[in-house]
XYZ file of C-alpha atoms in Angstrom:
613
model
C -28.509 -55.745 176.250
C -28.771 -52.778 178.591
C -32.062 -50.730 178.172
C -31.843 -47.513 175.630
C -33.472 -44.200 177.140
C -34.077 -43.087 173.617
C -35.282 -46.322 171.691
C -36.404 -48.503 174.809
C -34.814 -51.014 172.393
C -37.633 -51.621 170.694
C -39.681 -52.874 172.936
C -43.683 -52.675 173.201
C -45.222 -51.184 175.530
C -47.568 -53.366 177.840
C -51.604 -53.092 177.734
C -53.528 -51.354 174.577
C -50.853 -49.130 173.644
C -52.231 -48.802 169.786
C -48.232 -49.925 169.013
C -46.502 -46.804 170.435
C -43.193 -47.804 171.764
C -41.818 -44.460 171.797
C -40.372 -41.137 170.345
C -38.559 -37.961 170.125
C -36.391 -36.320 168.058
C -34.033 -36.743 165.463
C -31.409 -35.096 167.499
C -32.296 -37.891 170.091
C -31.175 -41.081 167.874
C -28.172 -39.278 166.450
C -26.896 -38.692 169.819
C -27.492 -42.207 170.830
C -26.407 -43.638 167.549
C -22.917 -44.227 168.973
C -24.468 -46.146 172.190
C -26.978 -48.300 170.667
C -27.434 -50.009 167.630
C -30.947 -50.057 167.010
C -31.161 -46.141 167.444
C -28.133 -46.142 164.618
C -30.305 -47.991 162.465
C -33.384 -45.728 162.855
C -30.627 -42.796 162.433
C -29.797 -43.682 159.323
C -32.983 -44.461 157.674
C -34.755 -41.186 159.341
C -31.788 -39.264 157.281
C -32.168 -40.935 153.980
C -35.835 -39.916 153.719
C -35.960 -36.906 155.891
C -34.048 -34.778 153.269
C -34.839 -31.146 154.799
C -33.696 -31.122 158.716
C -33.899 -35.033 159.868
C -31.938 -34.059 163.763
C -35.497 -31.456 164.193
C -37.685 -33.882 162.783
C -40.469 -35.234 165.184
C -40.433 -39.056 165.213
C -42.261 -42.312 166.788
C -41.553 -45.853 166.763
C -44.776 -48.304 166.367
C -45.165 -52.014 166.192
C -48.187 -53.954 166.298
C -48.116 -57.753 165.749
C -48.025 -59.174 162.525
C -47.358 -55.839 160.817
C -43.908 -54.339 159.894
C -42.193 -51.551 162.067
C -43.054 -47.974 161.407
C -41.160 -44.993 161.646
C -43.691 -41.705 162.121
C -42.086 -38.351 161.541
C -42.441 -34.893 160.898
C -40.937 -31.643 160.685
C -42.206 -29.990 163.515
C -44.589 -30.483 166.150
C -46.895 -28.070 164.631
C -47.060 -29.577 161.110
C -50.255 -32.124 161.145
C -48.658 -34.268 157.974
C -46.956 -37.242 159.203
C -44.555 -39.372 156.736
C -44.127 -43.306 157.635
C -40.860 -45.613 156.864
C -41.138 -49.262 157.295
C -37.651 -50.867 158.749
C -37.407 -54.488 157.567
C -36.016 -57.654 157.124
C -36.062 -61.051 154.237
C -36.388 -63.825 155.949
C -37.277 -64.688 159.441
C -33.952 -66.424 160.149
C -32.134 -62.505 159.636
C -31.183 -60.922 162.767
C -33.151 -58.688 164.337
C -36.116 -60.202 162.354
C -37.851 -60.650 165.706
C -38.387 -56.430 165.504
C -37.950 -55.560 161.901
C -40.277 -58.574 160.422
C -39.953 -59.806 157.166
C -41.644 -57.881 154.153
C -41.184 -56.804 150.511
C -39.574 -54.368 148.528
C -40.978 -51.436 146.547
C -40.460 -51.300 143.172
C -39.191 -48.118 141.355
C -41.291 -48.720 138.343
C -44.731 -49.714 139.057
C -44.879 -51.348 135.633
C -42.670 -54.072 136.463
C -42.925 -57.544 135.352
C -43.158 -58.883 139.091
C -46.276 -56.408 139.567
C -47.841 -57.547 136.935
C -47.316 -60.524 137.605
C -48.929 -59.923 140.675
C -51.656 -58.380 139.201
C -52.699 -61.418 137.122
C -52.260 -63.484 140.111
C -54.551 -62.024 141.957
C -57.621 -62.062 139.365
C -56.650 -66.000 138.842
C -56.809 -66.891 142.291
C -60.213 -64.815 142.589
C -61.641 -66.377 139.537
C -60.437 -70.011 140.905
C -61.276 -69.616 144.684
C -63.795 -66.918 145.484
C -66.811 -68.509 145.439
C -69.257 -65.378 146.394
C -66.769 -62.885 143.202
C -67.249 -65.982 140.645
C -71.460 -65.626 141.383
C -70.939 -61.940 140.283
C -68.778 -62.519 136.946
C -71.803 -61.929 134.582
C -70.609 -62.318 131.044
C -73.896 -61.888 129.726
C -74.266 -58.085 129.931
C -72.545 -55.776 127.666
C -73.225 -51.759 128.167
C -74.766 -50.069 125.557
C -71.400 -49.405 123.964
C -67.834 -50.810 124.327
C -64.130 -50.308 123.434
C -62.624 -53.169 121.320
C -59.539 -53.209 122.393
C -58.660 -57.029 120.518
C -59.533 -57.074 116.460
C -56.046 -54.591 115.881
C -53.432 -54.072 117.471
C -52.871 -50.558 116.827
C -56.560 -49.441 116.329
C -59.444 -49.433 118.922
C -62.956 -49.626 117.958
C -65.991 -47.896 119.562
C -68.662 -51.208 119.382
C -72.122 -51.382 119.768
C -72.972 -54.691 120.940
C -76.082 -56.960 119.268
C -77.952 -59.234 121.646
C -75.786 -61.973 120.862
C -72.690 -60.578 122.359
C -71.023 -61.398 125.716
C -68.441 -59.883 127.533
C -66.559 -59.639 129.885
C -65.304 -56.054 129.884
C -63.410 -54.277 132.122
C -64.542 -50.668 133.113
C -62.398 -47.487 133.470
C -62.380 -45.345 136.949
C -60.315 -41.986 136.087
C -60.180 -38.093 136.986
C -61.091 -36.072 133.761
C -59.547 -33.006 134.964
C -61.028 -30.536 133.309
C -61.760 -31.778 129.850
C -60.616 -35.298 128.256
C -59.017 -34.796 125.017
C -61.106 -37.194 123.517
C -64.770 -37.715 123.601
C -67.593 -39.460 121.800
C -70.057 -36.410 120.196
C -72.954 -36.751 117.833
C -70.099 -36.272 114.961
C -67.395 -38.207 115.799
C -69.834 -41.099 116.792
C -69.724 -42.736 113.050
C -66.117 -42.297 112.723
C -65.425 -43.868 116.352
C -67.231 -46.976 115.084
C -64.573 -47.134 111.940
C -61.700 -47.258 114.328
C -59.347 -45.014 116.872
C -55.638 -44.964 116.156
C -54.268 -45.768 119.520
C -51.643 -42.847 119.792
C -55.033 -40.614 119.806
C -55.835 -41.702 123.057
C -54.325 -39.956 126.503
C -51.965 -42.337 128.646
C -54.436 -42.737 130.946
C -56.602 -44.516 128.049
C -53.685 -46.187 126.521
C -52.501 -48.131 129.723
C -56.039 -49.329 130.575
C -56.040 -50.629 127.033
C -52.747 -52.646 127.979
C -54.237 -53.617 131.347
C -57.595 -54.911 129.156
C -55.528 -56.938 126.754
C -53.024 -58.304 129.530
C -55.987 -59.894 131.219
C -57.360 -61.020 127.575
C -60.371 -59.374 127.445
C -61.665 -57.768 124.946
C -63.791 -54.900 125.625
C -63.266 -51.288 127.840
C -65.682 -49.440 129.069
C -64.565 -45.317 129.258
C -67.596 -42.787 130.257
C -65.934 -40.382 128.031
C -66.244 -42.054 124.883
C -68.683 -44.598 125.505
C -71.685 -42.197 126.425
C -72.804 -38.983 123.900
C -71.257 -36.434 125.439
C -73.170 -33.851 123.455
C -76.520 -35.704 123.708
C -78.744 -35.100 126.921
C -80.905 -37.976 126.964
C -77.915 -40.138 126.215
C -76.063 -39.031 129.498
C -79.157 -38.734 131.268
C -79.576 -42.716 129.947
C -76.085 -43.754 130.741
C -75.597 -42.045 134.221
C -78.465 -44.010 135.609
C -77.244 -47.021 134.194
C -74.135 -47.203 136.466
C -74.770 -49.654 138.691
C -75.269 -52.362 135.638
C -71.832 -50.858 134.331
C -70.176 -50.853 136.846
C -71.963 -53.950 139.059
C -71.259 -55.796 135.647
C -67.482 -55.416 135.029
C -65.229 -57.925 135.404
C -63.077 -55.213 137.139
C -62.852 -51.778 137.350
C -59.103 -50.107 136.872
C -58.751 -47.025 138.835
C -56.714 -44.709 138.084
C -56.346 -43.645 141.418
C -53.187 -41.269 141.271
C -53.479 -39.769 137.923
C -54.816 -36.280 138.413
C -56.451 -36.560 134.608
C -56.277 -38.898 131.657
C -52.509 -37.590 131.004
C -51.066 -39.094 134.152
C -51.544 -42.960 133.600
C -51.365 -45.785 135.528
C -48.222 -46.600 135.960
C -44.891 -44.764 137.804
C -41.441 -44.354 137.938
C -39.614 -43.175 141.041
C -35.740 -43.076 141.786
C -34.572 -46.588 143.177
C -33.294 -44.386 146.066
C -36.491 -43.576 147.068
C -37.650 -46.908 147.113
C -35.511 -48.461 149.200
C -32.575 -47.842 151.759
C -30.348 -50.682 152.885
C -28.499 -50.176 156.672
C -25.365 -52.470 157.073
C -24.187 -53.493 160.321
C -22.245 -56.171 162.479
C -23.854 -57.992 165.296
C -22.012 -59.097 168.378
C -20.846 -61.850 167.089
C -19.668 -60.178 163.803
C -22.238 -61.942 161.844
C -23.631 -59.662 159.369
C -26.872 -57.425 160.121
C -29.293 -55.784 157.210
C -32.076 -54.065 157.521
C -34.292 -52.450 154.443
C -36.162 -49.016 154.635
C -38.899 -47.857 152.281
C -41.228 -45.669 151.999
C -44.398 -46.865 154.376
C -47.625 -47.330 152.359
C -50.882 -45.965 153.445
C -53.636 -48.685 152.812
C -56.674 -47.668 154.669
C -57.840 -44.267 152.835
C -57.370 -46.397 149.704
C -59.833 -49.379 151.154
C -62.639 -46.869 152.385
C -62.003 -44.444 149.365
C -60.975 -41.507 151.243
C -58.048 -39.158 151.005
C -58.111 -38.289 154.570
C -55.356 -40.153 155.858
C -53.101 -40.038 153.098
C -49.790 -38.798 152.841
C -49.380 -35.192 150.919
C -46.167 -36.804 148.932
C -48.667 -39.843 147.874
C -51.628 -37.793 145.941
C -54.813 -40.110 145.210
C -57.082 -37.028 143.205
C -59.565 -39.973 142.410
C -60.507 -40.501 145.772
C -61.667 -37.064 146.218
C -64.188 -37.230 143.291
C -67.782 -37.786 143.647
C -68.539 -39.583 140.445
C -65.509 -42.274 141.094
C -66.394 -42.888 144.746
C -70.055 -44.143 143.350
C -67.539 -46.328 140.866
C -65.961 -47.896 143.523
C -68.561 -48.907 145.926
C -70.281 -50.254 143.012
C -67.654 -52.636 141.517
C -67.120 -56.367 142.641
C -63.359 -55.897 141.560
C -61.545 -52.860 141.839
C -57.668 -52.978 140.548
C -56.423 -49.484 141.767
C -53.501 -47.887 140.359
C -51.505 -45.750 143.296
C -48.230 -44.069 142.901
C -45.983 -46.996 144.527
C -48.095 -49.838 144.034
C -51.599 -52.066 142.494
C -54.125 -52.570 145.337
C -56.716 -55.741 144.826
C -60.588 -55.578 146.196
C -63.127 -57.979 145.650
C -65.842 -59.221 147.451
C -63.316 -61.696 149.376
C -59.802 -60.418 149.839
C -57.762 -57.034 149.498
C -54.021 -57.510 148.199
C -50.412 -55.066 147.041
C -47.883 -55.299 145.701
C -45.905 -54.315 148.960
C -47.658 -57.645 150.512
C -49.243 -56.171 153.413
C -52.135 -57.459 152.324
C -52.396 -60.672 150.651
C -54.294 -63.556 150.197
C -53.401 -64.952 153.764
C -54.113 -61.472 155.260
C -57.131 -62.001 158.295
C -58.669 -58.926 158.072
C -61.498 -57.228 160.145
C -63.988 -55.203 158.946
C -63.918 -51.183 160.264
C -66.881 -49.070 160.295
C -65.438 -47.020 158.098
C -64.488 -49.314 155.129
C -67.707 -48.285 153.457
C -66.868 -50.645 150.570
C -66.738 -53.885 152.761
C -69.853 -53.053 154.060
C -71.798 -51.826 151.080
C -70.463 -55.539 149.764
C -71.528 -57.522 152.712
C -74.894 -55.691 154.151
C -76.468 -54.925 150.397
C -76.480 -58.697 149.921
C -78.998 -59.670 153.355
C -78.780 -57.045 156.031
C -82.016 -55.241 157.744
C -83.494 -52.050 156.265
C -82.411 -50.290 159.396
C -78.961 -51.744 158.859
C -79.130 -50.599 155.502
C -80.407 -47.144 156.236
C -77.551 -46.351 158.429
C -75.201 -47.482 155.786
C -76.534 -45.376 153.519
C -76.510 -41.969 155.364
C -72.808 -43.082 156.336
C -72.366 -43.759 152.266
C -73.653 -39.527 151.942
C -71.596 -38.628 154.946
C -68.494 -39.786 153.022
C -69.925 -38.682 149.387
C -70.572 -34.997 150.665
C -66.890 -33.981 151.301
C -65.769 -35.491 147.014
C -65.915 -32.941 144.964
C -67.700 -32.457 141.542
C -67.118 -30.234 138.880
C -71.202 -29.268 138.062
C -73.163 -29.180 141.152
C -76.172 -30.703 139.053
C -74.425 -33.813 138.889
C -74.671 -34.323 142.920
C -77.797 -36.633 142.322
C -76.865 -38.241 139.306
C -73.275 -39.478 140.848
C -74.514 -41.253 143.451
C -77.996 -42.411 141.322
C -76.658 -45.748 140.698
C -76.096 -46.609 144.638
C -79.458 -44.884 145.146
C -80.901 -47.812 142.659
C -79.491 -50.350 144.389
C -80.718 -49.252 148.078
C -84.388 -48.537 146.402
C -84.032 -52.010 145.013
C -83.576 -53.318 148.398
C -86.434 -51.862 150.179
C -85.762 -47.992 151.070
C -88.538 -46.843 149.563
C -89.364 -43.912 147.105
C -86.364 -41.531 146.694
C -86.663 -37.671 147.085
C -83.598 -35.617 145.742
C -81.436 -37.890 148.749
C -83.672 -39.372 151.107
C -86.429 -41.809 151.465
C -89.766 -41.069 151.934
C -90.738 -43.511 154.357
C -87.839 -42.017 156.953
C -88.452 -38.637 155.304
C -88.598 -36.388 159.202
C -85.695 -38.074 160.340
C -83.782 -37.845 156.974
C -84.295 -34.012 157.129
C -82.132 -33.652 159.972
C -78.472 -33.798 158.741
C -76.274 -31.028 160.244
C -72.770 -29.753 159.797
C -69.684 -31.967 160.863
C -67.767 -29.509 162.130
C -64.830 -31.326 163.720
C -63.880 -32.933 160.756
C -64.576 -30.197 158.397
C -62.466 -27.894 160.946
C -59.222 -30.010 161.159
C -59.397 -30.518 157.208
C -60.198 -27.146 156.350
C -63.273 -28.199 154.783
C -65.862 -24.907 154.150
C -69.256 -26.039 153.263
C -70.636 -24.728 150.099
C -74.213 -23.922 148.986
C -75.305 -25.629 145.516
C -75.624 -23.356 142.591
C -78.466 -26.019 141.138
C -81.096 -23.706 141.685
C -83.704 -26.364 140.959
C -82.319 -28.152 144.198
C -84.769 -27.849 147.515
C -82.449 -26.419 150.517
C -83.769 -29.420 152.627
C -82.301 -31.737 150.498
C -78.753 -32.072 152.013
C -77.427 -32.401 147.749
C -78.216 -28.531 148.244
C -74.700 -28.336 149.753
C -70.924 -29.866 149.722
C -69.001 -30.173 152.644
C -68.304 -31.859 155.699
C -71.924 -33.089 156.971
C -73.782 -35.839 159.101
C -77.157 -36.980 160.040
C -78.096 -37.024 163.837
C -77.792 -40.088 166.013
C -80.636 -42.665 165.578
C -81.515 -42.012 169.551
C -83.108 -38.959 169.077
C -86.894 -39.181 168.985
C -89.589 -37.590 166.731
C -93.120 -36.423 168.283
C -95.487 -33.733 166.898
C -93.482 -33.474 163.491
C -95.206 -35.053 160.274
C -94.478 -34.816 156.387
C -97.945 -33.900 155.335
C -97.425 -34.180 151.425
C -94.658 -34.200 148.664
C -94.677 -32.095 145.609
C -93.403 -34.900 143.331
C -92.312 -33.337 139.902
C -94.163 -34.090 136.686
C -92.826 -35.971 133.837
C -89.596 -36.648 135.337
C -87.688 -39.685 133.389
C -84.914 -40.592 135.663
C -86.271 -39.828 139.266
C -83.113 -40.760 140.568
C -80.968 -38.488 138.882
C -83.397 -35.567 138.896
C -84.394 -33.285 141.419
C -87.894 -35.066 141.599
C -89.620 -32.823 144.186
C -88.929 -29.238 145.503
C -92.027 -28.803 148.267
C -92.645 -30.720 151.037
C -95.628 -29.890 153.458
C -95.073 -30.264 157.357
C -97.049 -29.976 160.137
C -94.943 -29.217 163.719
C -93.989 -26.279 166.004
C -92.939 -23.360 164.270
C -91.152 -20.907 166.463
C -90.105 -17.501 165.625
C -86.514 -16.444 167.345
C -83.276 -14.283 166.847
C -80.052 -15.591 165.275
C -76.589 -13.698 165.118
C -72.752 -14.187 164.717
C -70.237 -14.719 162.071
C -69.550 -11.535 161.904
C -66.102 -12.450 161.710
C -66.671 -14.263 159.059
C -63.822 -12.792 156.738
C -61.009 -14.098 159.318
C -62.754 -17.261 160.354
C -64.830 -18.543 157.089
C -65.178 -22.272 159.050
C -66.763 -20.829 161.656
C -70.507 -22.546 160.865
C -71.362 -21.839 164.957
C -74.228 -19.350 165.826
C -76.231 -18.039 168.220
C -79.786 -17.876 168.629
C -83.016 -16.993 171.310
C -86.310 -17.371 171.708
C -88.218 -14.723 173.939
C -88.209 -15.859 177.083
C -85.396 -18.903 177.149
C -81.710 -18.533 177.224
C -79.380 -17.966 174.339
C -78.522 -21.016 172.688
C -75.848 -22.241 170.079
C -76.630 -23.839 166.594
C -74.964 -24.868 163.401
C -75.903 -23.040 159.855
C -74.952 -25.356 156.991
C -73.350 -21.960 154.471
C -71.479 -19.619 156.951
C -71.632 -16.964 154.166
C -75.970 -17.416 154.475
C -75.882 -15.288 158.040
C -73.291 -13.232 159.679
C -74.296 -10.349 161.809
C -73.421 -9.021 165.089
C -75.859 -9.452 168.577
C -76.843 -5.970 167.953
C -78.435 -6.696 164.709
C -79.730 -9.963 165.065
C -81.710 -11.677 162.124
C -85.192 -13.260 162.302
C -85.094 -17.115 161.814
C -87.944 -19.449 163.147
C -86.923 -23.037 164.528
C -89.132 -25.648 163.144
C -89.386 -28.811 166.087
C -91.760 -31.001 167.135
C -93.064 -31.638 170.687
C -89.676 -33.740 170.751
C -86.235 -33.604 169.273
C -84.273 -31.171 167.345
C -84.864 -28.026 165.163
C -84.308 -26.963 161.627
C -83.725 -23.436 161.858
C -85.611 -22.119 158.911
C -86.182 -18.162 157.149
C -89.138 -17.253 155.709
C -89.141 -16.818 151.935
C -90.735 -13.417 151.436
C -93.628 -12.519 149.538
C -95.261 -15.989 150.649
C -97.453 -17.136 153.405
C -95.896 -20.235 154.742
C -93.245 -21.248 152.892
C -89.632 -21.273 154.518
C -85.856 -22.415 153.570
C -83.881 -23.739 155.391
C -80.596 -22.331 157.146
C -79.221 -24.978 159.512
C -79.704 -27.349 162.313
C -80.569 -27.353 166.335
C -80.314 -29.705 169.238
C -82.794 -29.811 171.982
C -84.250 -25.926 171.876
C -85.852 -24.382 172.867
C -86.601 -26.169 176.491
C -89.947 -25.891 176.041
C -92.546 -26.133 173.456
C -96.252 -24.928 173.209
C -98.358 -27.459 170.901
C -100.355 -24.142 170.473
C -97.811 -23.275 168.277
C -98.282 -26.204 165.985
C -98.694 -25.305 162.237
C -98.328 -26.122 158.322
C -95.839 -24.773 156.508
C -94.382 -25.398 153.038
C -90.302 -26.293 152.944
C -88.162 -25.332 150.334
């Protein structure tokens, strides 16, 4: 076969190429359609699912081992959203199986027999083979109250289990968008008990209930009806209770791609849109086929992000704060995406598209914060730990939450855990016993920047601005390399009579003794056209002008001509908060943003106590 300029038939390229084989544009493999056969065959899958201008789409051809061939495109070089297409074959014994390997189809109705099927499968074979998932199936605990889904078929009952009861239950994962249509108050609490006719419940609700009685069990656990939502010190109860509700279930459905409890868990897409099938003859005249879907994105869904993910593939749970604690927390986690089921437990990931399966050898990335908080929670070192845990804030900070109160109590149950395992007294999001170097968190700007992400200050008043749950956005701690001297937590101003510490803002002053140095900060004055824009400038008398990060844009934007007084709090060593003084006061300060090494050099004369807000 003579070598194609535009396809390279196929072939990879040597050395650590990441798959890349090569690209161009649409116009490219219509031209050579006529010429080669492989570039006919990307042709005419690029134009089935390209629908507005497939000859000016942008498109590359990838292949690594063991996984099926990918088609990337676009619409133009400067759109950032790339759609995939997976080119495939049935069996190995197909031509051209050796480049378009074997895989599965996509279903147009993700309710279909075979992925249920599936489904069931999959919790079988975990029950039967997992060894580490079967130590966590506890069907001892029951939450405080339940959904019996079992005793009628058209009626659900809101239970409160006796001591006697056992489970298991499965546990609901869902967007509430907005408001849920139906709740458990103080007045509707008697008449839950007597029994819900099923049609009153949202889709959302209804096809968990299905899921629940599929796997034949008989209780449900949904936050919405099983926790007062009218009765403080039942939430406040409940919402620290989620790692025994969720740590408990025999799996958690997500509803990953239902933007509220109206969406549901299952889908139904046009069988063209599912698959495209590309006829052709080989040399010999035998016949050639070769499948096109849709590729699936399986990575976001693993690590619980929605970075990553395809705009035509929307996964609103991933973006919430409350159901990315509900994740991390669950053993089993059966999520519910637009195209297929995905399968986690503590031993295997599986879909229905078979990418991942039982068989699959997988490796564990950094950023598959689940995988981790599975493996090191159950024997790693503290300072293992502790760097999983600021990477677990890292990722929580960019969710979003509908009451900025709630920051603490949606992540209180992971917080239990990690006190549980040695990390020491919690403070509104960091740990006493690493409370200097837990102070310095600072801005991510990269990511925030190529996501569009603007950081927000919290409207919980009650929340200390060193805490970083005094802000949303796209943040990080500073690398563990960076050295502390002449910087010390004097004392912490724990709150009184606080019930859940975990949940609660449980201290708003802490005392510190270091270098407190007064300087000049400006810019952002352009703050209107560039509201990202989180970079600064600052100088202290005497040293050069030097560039820092403020965590709220919107907290300082002036001009060099009007510079604003700030004071960088250091210690002999290491970074700086840059802090302002709260007026009125002596010593106490809030705090603005974050510094590297500045200034150049410090004076211990200018070593002090000051109170942090």
């Amino acid at each position: 076969m003579d070598s194609c300029p535009t396809c390279r038939n196929l072939e990879p390229l040597p050395g650590f190429s990441g798959g890349f084989i090569t690209g161009g544009t649409g116009q490219d493999l219509k031209n050579s359609a006529s010429s080669c056969q492989l570039c006919s065959i990307l042709w005419e899958g690029l134009e089935a699912f390209c629908l507005d201008s497939p000859v000016t789409a942008q498109w590359m051809a990838l292949h690594q081992a063991d996984e099926p061939f990918r088609l990337q495109y676009n619409q133009s070089p400067a759109d950032r959203k790339w759609a995939g297409l997976h080119f495939y074959t049935k069996d190995s014994e197909d031509p051209l199986s050796d480049i378009f390997k074997p895989s599965s189809d996509l279903e147009a109705d993700t309710g279909c027999s075979k992925y249920l099927s599936q489904m069931k499968g999959w919790v079988d074979s975990c029950n039967q083979k997992h060894g580490i998932c079967k130590s966590h199936l506890n069907n001892d605990y029951l939450p405080t109250r339940v959904l019996d889904v079992s005793r009628e078929s058209d009626t659900i009952f809101l239970y409160e289990p006796n001591e006697n009861d056992q489970g298991p239950y499965l546990a609901l994962s869902h967007c509430w968008g907005g408001t849920v249509p139906i709740m458990t108050k103080m007045k509707t609490l008697e008449s839950f008990k007597a029994g819900i006719a099923i049609e009153s419940f949202p889709k959302t609700f209804q096809d968990a209930i299905s899921v629940t009685r599929q796997l034949q069990c008989r209780y449900l656990w949904i936050d919405s009806l099983c926790i007062i939502q009218d009765n403080v010190e039942d939430w406040r109860y409940e919402a620290s209770r989620m790692a025994h509700v969720y740590g408990n279930s025999y799996l958690t459905i997500a509803a990953t791609a239902s933007v509220n409890s109206y969406g549901g868990l299952f889908y139904r897409h046009d069988p063209r849109d599912a698959k495209h099938t590309v006829e052709r003859r080989g040399e010999n005249g035998e016949g050639i086929t070769v499948f096109v879907r849709p590729a699936l994105e399986h990575a976001p869904y693993f690590a619980s992000s929605p970075y990553g993910l395809e705009s035509s593939n929307p996964a609103p749970l991933l973006e919430r704060s409350w159901c990315f604690q509900e994740y991390l927390l669950a053993p089993r986690v059966l999520s519910f995406t637009q195209w297929e089921m995905l399968w986690v437990c503590l031993s295997k990931r599986s879909c229905n598209c078979g990418e991942y399966s039982e068989n699959t050898r997988e490796l564990v990335a950094s950023s598959d914060l689940k995988a981790r908080f599975d493996m090191q929670l159950r024997g790693d070192s503290i300072k293992d730990l502790s760097r999983l845990w600021k990477d677990i804030v890292e990722a929580y900070l960019v969710k979003g939450i509908t009451y900025d109160k709630d920051r603490l109590p949606a992540l209180a149950g992971i917080a239990q855990l990690f006190s549980q395992r040695g990390l020491g007294r919690y403070v509104n999001g960091l740990w006493e016993p690493t409370l200097v170097s837990d102070l310095f968190w600072t801005l991510d700007w990269s990511f925030g920047g190529n996501y569009g992400i603007i950081a927000k200050r919290s409207t919980d008043k009650a929340m200390p601005s060193w805490s970083w749950a005094s802000v949303s956005g796209s943040f990080r701690y500073t690398p563990s390399t960076y050295v502390f001297e002449g910087i010390e937590v004097i004392s912490i101003s724990y709150e009184p009579a606080i019930s859940e510490p975990l949940a609660e803002v449980c201290a708003k002053t802490i005392t510190i003794h270091a270098v407190l140095i007064e300087a000049r900060a400006w810019g952002g004055a352009d703050n209107t056209i560039n509201p990202s824009n989180n970079q600064r400038r600052i100088q202290v008398s005497e040293a050069e002008e030097h560039y820092w990060l403020i965590d709220v844009a919107s907290e300082l934007a002036c001009g060099a001509d009007s510079p604003v007084n700030v004071y960088i709090l250091c210690g002999t060593k290491g970074p700086g908060l840059v802090l302002r003084h709260v007026e009125g006061t002596p010593s106490t300060y809030q705090r603005l943003g974050m510094i590297e090494e500045y200034p150049p050099r410090r004076d211990e004369a200018n070593l002090t106590t000051i109170q942090l807000v």
